[in-house]
Every structure is written in structure tokens, then in C-alpha cells.
Short mmCIF file of C-alpha atoms in Angstrom, two decimals:
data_model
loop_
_atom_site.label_atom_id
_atom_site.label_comp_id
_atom_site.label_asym_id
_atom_site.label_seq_id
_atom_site.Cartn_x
_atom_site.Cartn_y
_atom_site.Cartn_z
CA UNK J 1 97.05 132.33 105.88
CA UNK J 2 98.68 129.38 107.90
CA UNK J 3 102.00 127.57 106.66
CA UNK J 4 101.26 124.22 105.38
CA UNK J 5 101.74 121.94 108.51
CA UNK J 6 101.87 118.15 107.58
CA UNK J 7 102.31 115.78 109.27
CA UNK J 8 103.32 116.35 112.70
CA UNK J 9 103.21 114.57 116.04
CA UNK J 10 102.05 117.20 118.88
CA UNK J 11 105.06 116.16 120.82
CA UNK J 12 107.73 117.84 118.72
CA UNK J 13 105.36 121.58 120.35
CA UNK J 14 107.52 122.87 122.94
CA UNK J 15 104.79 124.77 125.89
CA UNK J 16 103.99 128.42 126.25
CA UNK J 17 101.59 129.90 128.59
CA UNK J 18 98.42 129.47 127.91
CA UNK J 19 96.75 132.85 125.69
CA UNK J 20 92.97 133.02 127.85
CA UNK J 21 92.96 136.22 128.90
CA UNK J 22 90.55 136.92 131.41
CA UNK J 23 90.26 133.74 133.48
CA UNK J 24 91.89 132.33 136.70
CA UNK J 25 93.98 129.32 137.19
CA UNK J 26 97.15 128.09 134.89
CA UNK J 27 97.29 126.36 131.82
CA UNK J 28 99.83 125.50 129.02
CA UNK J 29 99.28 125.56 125.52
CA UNK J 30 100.90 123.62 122.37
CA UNK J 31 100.81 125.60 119.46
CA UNK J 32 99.41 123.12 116.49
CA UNK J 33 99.86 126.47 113.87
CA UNK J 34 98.93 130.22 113.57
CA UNK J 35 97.76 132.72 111.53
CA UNK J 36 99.65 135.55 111.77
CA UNK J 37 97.83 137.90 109.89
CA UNK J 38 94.40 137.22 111.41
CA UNK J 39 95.19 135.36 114.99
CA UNK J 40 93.33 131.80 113.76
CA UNK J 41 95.22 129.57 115.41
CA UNK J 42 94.88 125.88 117.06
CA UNK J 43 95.80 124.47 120.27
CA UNK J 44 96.32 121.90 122.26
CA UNK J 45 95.95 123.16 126.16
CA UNK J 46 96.35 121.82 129.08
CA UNK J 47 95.12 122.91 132.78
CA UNK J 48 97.34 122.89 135.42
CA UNK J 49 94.99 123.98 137.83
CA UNK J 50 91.15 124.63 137.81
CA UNK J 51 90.72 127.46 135.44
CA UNK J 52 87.69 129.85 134.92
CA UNK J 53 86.25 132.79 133.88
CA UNK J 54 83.16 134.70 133.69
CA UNK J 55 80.79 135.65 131.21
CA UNK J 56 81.94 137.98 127.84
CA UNK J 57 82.64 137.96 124.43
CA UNK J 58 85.05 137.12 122.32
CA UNK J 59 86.71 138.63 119.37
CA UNK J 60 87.14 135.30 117.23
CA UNK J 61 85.10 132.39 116.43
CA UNK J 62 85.54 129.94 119.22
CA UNK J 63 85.80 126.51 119.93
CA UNK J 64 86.56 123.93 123.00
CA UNK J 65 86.66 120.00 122.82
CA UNK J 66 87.40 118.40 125.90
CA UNK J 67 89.93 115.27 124.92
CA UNK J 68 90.33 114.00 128.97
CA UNK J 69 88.58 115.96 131.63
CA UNK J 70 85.27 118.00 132.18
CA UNK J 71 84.01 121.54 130.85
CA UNK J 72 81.67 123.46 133.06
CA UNK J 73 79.42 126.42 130.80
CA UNK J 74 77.00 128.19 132.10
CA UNK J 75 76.64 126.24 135.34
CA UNK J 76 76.61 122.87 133.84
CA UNK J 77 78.79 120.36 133.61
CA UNK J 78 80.36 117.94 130.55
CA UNK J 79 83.11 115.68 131.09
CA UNK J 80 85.12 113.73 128.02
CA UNK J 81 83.91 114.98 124.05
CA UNK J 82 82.65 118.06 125.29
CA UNK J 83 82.14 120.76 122.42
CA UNK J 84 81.65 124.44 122.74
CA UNK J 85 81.38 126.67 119.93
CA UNK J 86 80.79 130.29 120.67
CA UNK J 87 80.82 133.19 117.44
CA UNK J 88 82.72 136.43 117.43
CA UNK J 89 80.64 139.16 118.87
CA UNK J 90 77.93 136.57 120.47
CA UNK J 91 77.86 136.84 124.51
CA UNK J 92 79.31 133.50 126.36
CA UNK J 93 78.47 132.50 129.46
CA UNK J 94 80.86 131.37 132.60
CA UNK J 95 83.42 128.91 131.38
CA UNK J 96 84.92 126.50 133.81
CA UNK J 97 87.72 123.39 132.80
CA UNK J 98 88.41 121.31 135.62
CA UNK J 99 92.22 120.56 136.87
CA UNK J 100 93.61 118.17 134.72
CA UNK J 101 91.64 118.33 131.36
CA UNK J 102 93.24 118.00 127.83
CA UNK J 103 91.70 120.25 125.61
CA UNK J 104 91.82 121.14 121.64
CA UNK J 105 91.34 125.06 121.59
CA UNK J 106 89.95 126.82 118.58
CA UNK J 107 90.37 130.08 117.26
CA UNK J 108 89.13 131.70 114.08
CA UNK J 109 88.76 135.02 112.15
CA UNK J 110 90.43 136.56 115.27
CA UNK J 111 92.92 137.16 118.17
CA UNK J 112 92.67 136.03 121.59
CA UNK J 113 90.99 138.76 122.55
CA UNK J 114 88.17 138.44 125.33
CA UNK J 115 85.70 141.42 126.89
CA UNK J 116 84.66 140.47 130.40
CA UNK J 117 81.32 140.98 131.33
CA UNK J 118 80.88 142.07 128.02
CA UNK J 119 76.38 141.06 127.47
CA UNK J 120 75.68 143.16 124.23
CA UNK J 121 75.78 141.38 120.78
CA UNK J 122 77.95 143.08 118.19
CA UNK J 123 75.91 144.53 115.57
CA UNK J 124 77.47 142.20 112.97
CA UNK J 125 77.64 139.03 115.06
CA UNK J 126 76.10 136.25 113.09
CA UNK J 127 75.29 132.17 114.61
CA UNK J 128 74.64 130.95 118.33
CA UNK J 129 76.27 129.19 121.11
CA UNK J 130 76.63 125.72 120.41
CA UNK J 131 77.42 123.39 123.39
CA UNK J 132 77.57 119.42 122.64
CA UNK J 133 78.17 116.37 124.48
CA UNK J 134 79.93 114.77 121.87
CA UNK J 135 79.96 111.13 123.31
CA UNK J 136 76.42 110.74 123.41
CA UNK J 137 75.93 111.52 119.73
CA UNK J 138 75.20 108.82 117.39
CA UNK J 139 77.85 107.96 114.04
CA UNK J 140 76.06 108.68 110.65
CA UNK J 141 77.78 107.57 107.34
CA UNK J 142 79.44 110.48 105.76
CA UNK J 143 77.11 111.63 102.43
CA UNK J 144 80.18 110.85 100.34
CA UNK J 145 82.67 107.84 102.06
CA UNK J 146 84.92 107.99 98.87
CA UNK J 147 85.54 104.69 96.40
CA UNK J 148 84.46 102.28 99.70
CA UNK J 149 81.67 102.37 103.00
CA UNK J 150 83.38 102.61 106.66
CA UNK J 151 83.79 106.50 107.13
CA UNK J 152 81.34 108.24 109.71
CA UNK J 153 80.83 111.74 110.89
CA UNK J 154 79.62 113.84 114.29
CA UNK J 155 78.67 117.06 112.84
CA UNK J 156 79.96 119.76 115.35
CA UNK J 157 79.21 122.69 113.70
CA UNK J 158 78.28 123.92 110.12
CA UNK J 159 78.64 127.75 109.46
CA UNK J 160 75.19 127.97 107.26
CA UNK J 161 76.54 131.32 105.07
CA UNK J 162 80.40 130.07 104.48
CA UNK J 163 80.09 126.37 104.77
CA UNK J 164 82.78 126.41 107.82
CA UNK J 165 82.45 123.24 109.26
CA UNK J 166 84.08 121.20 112.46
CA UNK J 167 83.24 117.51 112.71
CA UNK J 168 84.44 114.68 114.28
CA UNK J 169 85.06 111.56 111.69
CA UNK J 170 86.04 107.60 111.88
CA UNK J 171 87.13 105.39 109.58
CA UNK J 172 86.76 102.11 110.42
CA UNK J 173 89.63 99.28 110.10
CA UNK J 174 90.34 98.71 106.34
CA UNK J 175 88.65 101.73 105.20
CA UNK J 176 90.75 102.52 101.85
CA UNK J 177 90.97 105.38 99.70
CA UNK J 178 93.62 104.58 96.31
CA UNK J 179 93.11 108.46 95.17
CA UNK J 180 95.16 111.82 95.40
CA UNK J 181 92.79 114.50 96.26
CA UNK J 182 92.52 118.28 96.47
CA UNK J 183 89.98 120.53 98.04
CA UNK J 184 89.02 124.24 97.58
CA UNK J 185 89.19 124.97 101.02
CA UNK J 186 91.54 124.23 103.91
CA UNK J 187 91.62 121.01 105.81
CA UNK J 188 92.98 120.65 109.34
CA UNK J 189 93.00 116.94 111.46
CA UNK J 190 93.88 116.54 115.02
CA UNK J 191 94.16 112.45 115.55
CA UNK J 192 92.10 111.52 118.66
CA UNK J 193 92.29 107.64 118.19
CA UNK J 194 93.54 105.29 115.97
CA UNK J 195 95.83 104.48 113.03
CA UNK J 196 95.98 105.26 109.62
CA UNK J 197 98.74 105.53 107.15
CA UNK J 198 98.97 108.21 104.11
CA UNK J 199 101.47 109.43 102.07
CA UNK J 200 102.38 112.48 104.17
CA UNK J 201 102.96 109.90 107.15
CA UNK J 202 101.11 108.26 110.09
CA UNK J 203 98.43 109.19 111.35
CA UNK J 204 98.16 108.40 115.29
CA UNK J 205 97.39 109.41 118.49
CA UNK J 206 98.07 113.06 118.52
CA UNK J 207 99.19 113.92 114.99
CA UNK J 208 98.22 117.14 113.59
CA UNK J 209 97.83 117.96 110.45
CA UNK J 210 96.77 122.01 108.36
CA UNK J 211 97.02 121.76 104.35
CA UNK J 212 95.51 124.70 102.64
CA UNK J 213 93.31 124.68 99.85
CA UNK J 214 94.35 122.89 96.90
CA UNK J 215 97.26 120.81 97.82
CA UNK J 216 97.27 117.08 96.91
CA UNK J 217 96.87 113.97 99.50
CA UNK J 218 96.09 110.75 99.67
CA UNK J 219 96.51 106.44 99.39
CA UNK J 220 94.98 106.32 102.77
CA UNK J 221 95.01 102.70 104.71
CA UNK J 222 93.14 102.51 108.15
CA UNK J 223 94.80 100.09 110.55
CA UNK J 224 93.61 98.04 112.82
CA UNK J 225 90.99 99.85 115.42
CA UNK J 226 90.03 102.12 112.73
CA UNK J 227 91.07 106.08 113.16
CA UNK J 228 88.81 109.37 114.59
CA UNK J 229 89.84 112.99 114.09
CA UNK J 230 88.68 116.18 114.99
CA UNK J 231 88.65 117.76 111.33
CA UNK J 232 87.85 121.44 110.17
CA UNK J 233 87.49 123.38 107.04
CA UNK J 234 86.97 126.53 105.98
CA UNK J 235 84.34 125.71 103.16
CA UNK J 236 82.24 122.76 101.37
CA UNK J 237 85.01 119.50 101.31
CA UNK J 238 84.63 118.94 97.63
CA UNK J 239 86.99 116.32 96.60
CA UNK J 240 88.65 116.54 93.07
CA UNK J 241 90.42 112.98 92.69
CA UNK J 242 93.60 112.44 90.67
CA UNK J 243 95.44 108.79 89.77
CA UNK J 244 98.29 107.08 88.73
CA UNK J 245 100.45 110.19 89.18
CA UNK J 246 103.45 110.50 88.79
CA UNK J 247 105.95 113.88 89.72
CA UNK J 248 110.10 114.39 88.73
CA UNK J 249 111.94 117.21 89.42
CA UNK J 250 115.67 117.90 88.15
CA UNK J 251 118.33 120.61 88.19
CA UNK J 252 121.96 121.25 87.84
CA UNK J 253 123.99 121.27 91.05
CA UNK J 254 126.11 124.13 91.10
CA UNK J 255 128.51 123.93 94.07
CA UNK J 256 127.14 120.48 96.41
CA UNK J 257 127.84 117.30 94.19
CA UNK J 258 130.08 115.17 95.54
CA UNK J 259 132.63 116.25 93.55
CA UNK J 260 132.09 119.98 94.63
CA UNK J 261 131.39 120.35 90.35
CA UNK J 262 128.25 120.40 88.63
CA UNK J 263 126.46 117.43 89.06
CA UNK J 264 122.58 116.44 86.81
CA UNK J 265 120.30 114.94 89.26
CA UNK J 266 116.75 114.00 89.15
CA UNK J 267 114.21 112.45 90.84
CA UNK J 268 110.60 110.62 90.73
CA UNK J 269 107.52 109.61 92.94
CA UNK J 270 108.19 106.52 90.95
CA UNK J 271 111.71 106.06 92.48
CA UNK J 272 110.31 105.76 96.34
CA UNK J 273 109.29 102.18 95.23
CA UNK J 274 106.63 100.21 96.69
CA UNK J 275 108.75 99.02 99.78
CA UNK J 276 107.30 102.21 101.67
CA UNK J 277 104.53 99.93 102.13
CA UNK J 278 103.54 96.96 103.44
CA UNK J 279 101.30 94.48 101.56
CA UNK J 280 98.39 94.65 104.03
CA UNK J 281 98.62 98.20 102.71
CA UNK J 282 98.38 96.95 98.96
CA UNK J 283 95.81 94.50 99.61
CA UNK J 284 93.69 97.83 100.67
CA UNK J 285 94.20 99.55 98.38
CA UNK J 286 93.38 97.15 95.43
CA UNK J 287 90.32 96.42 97.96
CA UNK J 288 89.41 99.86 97.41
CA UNK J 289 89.89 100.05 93.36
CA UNK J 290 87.84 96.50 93.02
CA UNK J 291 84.76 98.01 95.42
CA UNK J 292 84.89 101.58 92.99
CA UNK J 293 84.90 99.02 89.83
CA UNK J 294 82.05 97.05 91.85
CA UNK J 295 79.50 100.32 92.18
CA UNK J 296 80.06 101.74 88.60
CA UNK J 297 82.05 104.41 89.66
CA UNK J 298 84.49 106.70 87.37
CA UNK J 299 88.23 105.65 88.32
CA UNK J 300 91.29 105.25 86.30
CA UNK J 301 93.71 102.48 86.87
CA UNK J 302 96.15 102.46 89.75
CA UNK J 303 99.91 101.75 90.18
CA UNK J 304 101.22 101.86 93.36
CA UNK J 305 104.67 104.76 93.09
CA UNK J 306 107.01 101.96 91.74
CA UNK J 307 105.51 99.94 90.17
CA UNK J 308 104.27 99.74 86.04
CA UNK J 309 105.68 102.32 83.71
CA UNK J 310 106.79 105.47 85.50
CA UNK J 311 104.67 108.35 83.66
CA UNK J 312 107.30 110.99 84.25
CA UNK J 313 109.76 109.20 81.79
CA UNK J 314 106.70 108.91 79.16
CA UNK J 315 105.84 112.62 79.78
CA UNK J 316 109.67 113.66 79.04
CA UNK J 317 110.63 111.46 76.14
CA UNK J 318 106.77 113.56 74.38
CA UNK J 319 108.33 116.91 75.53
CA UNK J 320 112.29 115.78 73.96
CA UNK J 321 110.18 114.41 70.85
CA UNK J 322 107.93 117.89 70.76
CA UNK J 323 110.83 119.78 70.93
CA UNK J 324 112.87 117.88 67.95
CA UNK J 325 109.97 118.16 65.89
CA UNK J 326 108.92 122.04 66.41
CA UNK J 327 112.83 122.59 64.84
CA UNK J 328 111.46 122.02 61.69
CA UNK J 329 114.06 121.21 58.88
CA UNK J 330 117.23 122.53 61.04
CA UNK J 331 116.79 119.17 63.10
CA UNK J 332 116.23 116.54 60.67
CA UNK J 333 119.69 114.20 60.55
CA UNK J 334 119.96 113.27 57.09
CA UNK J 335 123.59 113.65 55.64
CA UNK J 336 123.14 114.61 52.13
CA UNK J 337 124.81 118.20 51.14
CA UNK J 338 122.85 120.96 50.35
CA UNK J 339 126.02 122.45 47.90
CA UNK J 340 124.10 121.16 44.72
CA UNK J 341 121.85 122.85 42.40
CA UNK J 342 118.13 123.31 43.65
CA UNK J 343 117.12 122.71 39.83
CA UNK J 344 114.82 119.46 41.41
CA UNK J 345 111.29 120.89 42.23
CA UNK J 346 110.95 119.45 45.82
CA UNK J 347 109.90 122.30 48.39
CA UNK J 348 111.72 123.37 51.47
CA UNK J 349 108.59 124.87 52.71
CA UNK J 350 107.78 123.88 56.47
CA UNK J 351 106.26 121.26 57.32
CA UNK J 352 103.15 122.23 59.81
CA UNK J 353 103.52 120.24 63.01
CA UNK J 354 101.14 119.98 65.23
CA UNK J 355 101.02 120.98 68.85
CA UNK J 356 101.48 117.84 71.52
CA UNK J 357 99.44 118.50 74.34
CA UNK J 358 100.17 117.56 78.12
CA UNK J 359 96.04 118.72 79.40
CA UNK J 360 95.51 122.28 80.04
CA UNK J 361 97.76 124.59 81.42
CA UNK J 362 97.17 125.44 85.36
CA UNK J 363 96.05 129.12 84.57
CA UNK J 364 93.39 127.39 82.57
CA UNK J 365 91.67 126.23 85.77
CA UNK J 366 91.58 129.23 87.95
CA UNK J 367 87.96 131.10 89.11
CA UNK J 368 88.80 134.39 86.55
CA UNK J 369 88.69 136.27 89.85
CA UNK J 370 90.95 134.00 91.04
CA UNK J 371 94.56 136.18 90.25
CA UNK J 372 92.27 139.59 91.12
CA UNK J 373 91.37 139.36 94.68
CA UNK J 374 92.95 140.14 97.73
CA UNK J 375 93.98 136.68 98.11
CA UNK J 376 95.78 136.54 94.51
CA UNK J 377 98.75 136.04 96.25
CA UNK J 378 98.58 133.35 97.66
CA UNK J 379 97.14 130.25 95.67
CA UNK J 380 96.59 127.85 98.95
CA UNK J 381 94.19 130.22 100.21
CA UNK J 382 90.27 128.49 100.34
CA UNK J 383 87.79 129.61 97.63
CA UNK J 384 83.90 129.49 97.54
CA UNK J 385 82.96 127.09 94.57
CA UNK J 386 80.02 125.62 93.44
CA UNK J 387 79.06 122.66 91.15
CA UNK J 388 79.51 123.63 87.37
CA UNK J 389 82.28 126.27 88.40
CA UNK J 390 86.04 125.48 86.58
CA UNK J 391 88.12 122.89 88.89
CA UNK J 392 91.08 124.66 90.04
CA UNK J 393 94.76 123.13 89.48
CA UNK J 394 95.94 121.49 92.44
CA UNK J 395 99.12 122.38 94.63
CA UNK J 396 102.01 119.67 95.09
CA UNK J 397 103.87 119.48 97.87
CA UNK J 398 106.57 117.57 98.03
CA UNK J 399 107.94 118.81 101.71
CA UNK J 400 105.71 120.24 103.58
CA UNK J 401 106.94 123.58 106.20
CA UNK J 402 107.06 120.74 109.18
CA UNK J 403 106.73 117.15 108.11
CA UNK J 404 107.82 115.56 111.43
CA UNK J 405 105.44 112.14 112.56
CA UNK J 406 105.85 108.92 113.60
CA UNK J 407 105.42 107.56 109.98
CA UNK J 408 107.09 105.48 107.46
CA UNK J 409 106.97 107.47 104.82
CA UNK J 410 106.39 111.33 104.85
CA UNK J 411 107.93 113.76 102.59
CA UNK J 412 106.06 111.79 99.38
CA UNK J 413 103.85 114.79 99.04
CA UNK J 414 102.11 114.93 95.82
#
């Protein structure tokens, strides 16, 4: 499973040598993140020189788009948005990437690994080559653009037995989404154009992004030009919406207060304020509640962090009041001695209280196979689900492992 990368400009990626075994010529690579128990990984590479190699096979899933430059397969040449998928196991033919080209570098379910001259099919080899010229493909609305219109989709490739799927998507200037949302399967974004702004950060011109399954993002603004990624997951992108949050999170500080004492501190998503964004950024966003109000569609009501009531303090002052009244008769604060005679026939019995409820209890929400499998471990990895299965709890993450981007704003996980 990959660390939870978010959001991070590719600039901060100090160069290694380019991993492409079996080819000729030099090239660098930037290391977006890695699996290191299976070899996935993503890349940003760049050729030095002309670089080739012949036919062979690989030993992951693999994938080329050519961001500035040309790709050569098979004897034919692609320059700029040129895609090449080629499975695990399936023979590839010549691959050539011409001095100069910027690449994004895909690998999945495997290492680097590459037989040369390799020509028979593994036994368990599953797909076909897929080789695209990207720019000449039309935009087709997305089947679901969220609470407004404006977001379109290339479809690169779609795994037909997982759902695996890389695609290339826009969102056009002012395309708003006011909603926290969390997926059952990874997502990963490499910025190819544009602006948008989120509440991990910016998202511009060479930001990367990989959240596993699960955790919660969102309160996305597009700025002006609009904004295109190169996006994959490993599954269906269901999208499980969540509003007006609110998160606080408190301790005792043992030995770093101020004073070098103990210290209570707290904090809130409410306490960030709304200064984190601008008002064209509010505008948006209420935009994007009034068109979701417009079409009928289920919504709650939204409050920008800092603004209205802040939920957290509601939640705590139920859970202070729950716990006064499950102490029963020990708690109440009447004054009046209990030294006299109990000759009066009032009862001491308990008095039943019932349970306060703050919605159902994370464990509630998990697939029952869920804390079983060889994944139980680890809750961000991806899941199959299908319609009518339970919703699972989302993650919040508050700081990601690298949260490094040109933004305003990052570190407001949720």
C-alpha cells in the first residue's frame, strides 16, 4: 500500500536514474510515490537522450503519457498526449521516446521488471495493448459531474474485471463542488494544466496528489482556465458525500507548553476561519449549493469552516451532558442531607436514561469481511463494493505523510 501523498508540487522530488531496464539512452526519474510491497509506483521521467528498447514483456501493468515530446511504438510515431498501456504478461512491441520528452510513467501490480525479446503471453495475462493519441480525442461530460455541469473525461483505460481505470479529466472555470467526499478505492491526480483550489492545497501545474481509499476531500473551486489531470483508481469512483463537518482534537501537553508544564489545548476545523479563502471562492461554492437546490438533489446545508455554529462544541457539550446524566443519582446537585429518616415513601430507584446517540459507530460500516482479509490491516486499502453494500466510515486526515504545494491552505484535511 502507498503512504498517503497530498498535496505535493513535483518540484520538492529530488532525481534518480531512471528504473527501464532494458533500453538504451539516459533518463531521470521523479519519484511521485511507491509501493513497497508490490513495486506500483508513479513517475515523472525525463529523457536526456533518445531512449529505446526492443520488444518484451513486462512484469507490471504499464503505462506511458507523453506530457512534451513524442513516443515511437511499434514503428509509429505520437508526439504530445500520447498514451500507452501495456498488461503484465502481454508482449510489447519496440518502444522509442524521443530526446527531450516529459513523460508520466506508470507502474502497477509489479516491479520494474522487463524480459527482452520476451513474445509468449503468460498463461494468466489478462487485457491488450492500448496505444492512444490522446489530443485527438473528443471531451465527454463525466456520467456523474457532482452538485454542478463543467467536468469532462478522456477515458484512457478501464480494467473490465476490477474497474481499474486511468482517465484524463477537466473542469472547466467555476466548476464547484461544496462536499467532503470519500471513495472505496484509491485516487491518484497528476495536474497537467490549470488551477484549482481544495482543502488539501492548490492544485497547479505539476502537483501530485495519492489518497487511499476512504479518506475525506473536498470544497473544490476551479480558477480561471479551468484544471486537467491525469487521474487513476484502483476501482469504481463511487462518491459518498459528507457536509457541514466539523473535526476537534485535544490532549494534555506533557513536557512542550510554553511553560515546560502541562498545558490543555484543543483545536477545530472551525478555528481555520473563512479567511483561508477568498470570496470568489465563496461565491462558488454557494454557486454550487444553489445549482444542487436547483436540480432536486439531496444536500444538507453548508457553512464554510468558520462560520455558523461550530458542531464540535455542540457535539461535546451532548457527550459532557450524556455523561452527567448516565451518573444517575451520585451526580444530581441538590443540597439536602440524606442523615434523616427514610420513613417518606419516595424511591431511590434509578431513573432509566436513555442512550444519546452521535450516528453509528465506524465498525458499524465496515464490509463484515472487511477486519478478515489480508488487507485488515490496513483500513486505506481499496475495496470492491457494489450498490446496496454498507457505506464504509471514512478516514480523516488531518496531515497528510507529505503535504508540501504551492497552496493557501493545506494541512485542513478532513
Amino acid at each position: 500500500m502507498r503512504p498517503h501523498v497530498e498535496l505535493i508540487q513535483e518540484n520538492d522530488y529530488v532525481w534518480h536514474g531512471a528504473e527501464l531496464p532494458g533500453g538504451e539512452g539516459r533518463a531521470s526519474e521523479r519519484r511521485l510515490s511507491v509501493d513497497e510491497e508490490d513495486g506500483s509506483c508513479s513517475l515523472r521521467v525525463d529523457f536526456h537522450t533518445r531512449w529505446g528498447r526492443g520488444p518484451g514483456v513486462h512484469h507490471a501493468n504499464t503505462e506511458f503519457h507523453v506530457l512534451e515530446g513524442s513516443m515511437t511504438y511499434g514503428g509509429r510515431e505520437y508526439g504530445k498526449g500520447a498514451y500507452l498501456y501495456v498488461p503484465k504478461g502481454v508482449p510489447a512491441e519496440s518502444l522509442v521516446f524521443a530526446e527531450g520528452s516529459k513523460v508520466l510513467h506508470y507502474r502497477e501490480y509489479g516491479d520494474a521488471g522487463f524480459d527482452a525479446g520476451a513474445a509468449k503471453r503468460w498463461d494468466d495475462a489478462r487485457e491488450e495493448v492500448i496505444v492512444l493519441d490522446t489530443e485527438a480525442m473528443q471531451w465527454d461530460a463525466v456520467p456523474n459531474a457532482g452538485p454542478m455541469p463543467g467536468l469532462f473525461i478522456k477515458y484512457l483505460h478501464v480494467d473490465p474485471v476490477t474497474g481499474f481505470y486511468t482517465r484524463l479529466v477537466h473542469a472547466q472555470e467555476g466548476w464547484t463542488d461544496h462536499r467532503l467526499a470519500h471513495h472505496p478505492c484509491y485516487e491518484e491526480a497528476y495536474t497537467t494544466q490549470g488551477h484549482m483550489e481544495y482543502n488539501f492545497g492548490t492544485l497547479d501545474l505539476g502537483t501530485y496528489f495519492f489518497r487511499p481509499a476512504r479518506v475525506k476531500h473536498g470544497h473544490f473551486t476551479t480558477q480561471e482556465g479551468g484544471a486537467t489531470w491525469l487521474l487513476r483508481s484502483d476501482g469504481e469512483l463511487m462518491n459518498w458525500y459528507t457536509q457541514s463537518e466539523w473535526l476537534r482534537w485535544g490532549g494534555e501537553a506533557v513536557n512542550y507548553s510554553p511553560e515546560g508544564g502541562r498545558m490543555a489545548w484543543s483545536a477545530s476545523s472551525h478555528d481555520l476561519g473563512p479567511s483561508k479563502r477568498s470570496e470568489k471562492d465563496f461565491e462558488e461554492l454557494r454557486a454550487s449549493v444553489a445549482y444542487q437546490a436547483s436540480v432536486g438533489e439531496v444536500d444538507a446545508p453548508f457553512f464554510p469552516h468558520g462560520t455558523g455554529t461550530d458542531k464540535s462544541l455542540i457535539a461535546i457539550a451532548k457527550a459532557l451532558d450524556a455523561a452527567a446524566l448516565q451518573g444517575g443519582h451520585d451526580t444530581h446537585g441538590h443540597a439536602h442531607s440524606h442523615d434523616h429518616d427514610h420513613d417518606h415513601a419516595h424511591s431511590h430507584d434509578e431513573v432509566e436514561i436513555p442512550a444519546l446517540s452521535f450516528g453509528p459507530a465506524p465498525s458499524t460500516l465496515e464490509h463484515a469481511d472487511e477486519r478478515t482479509d489480508h488487507l485488515s490491516h490496513n483500513w486505506g486499502a481499496g475495496r470492491a463494493w457494489k450498490q446496496g453494500d454498507p457505506i464504509p466510515a471514512p478516514i480523516l486526515s488531518t496531515l497528510p505523510v507529505r503535504s508540501r504545494s504551492t497552496g493557501r491552505w493545506d494541512g485542513e484535511g478532513m
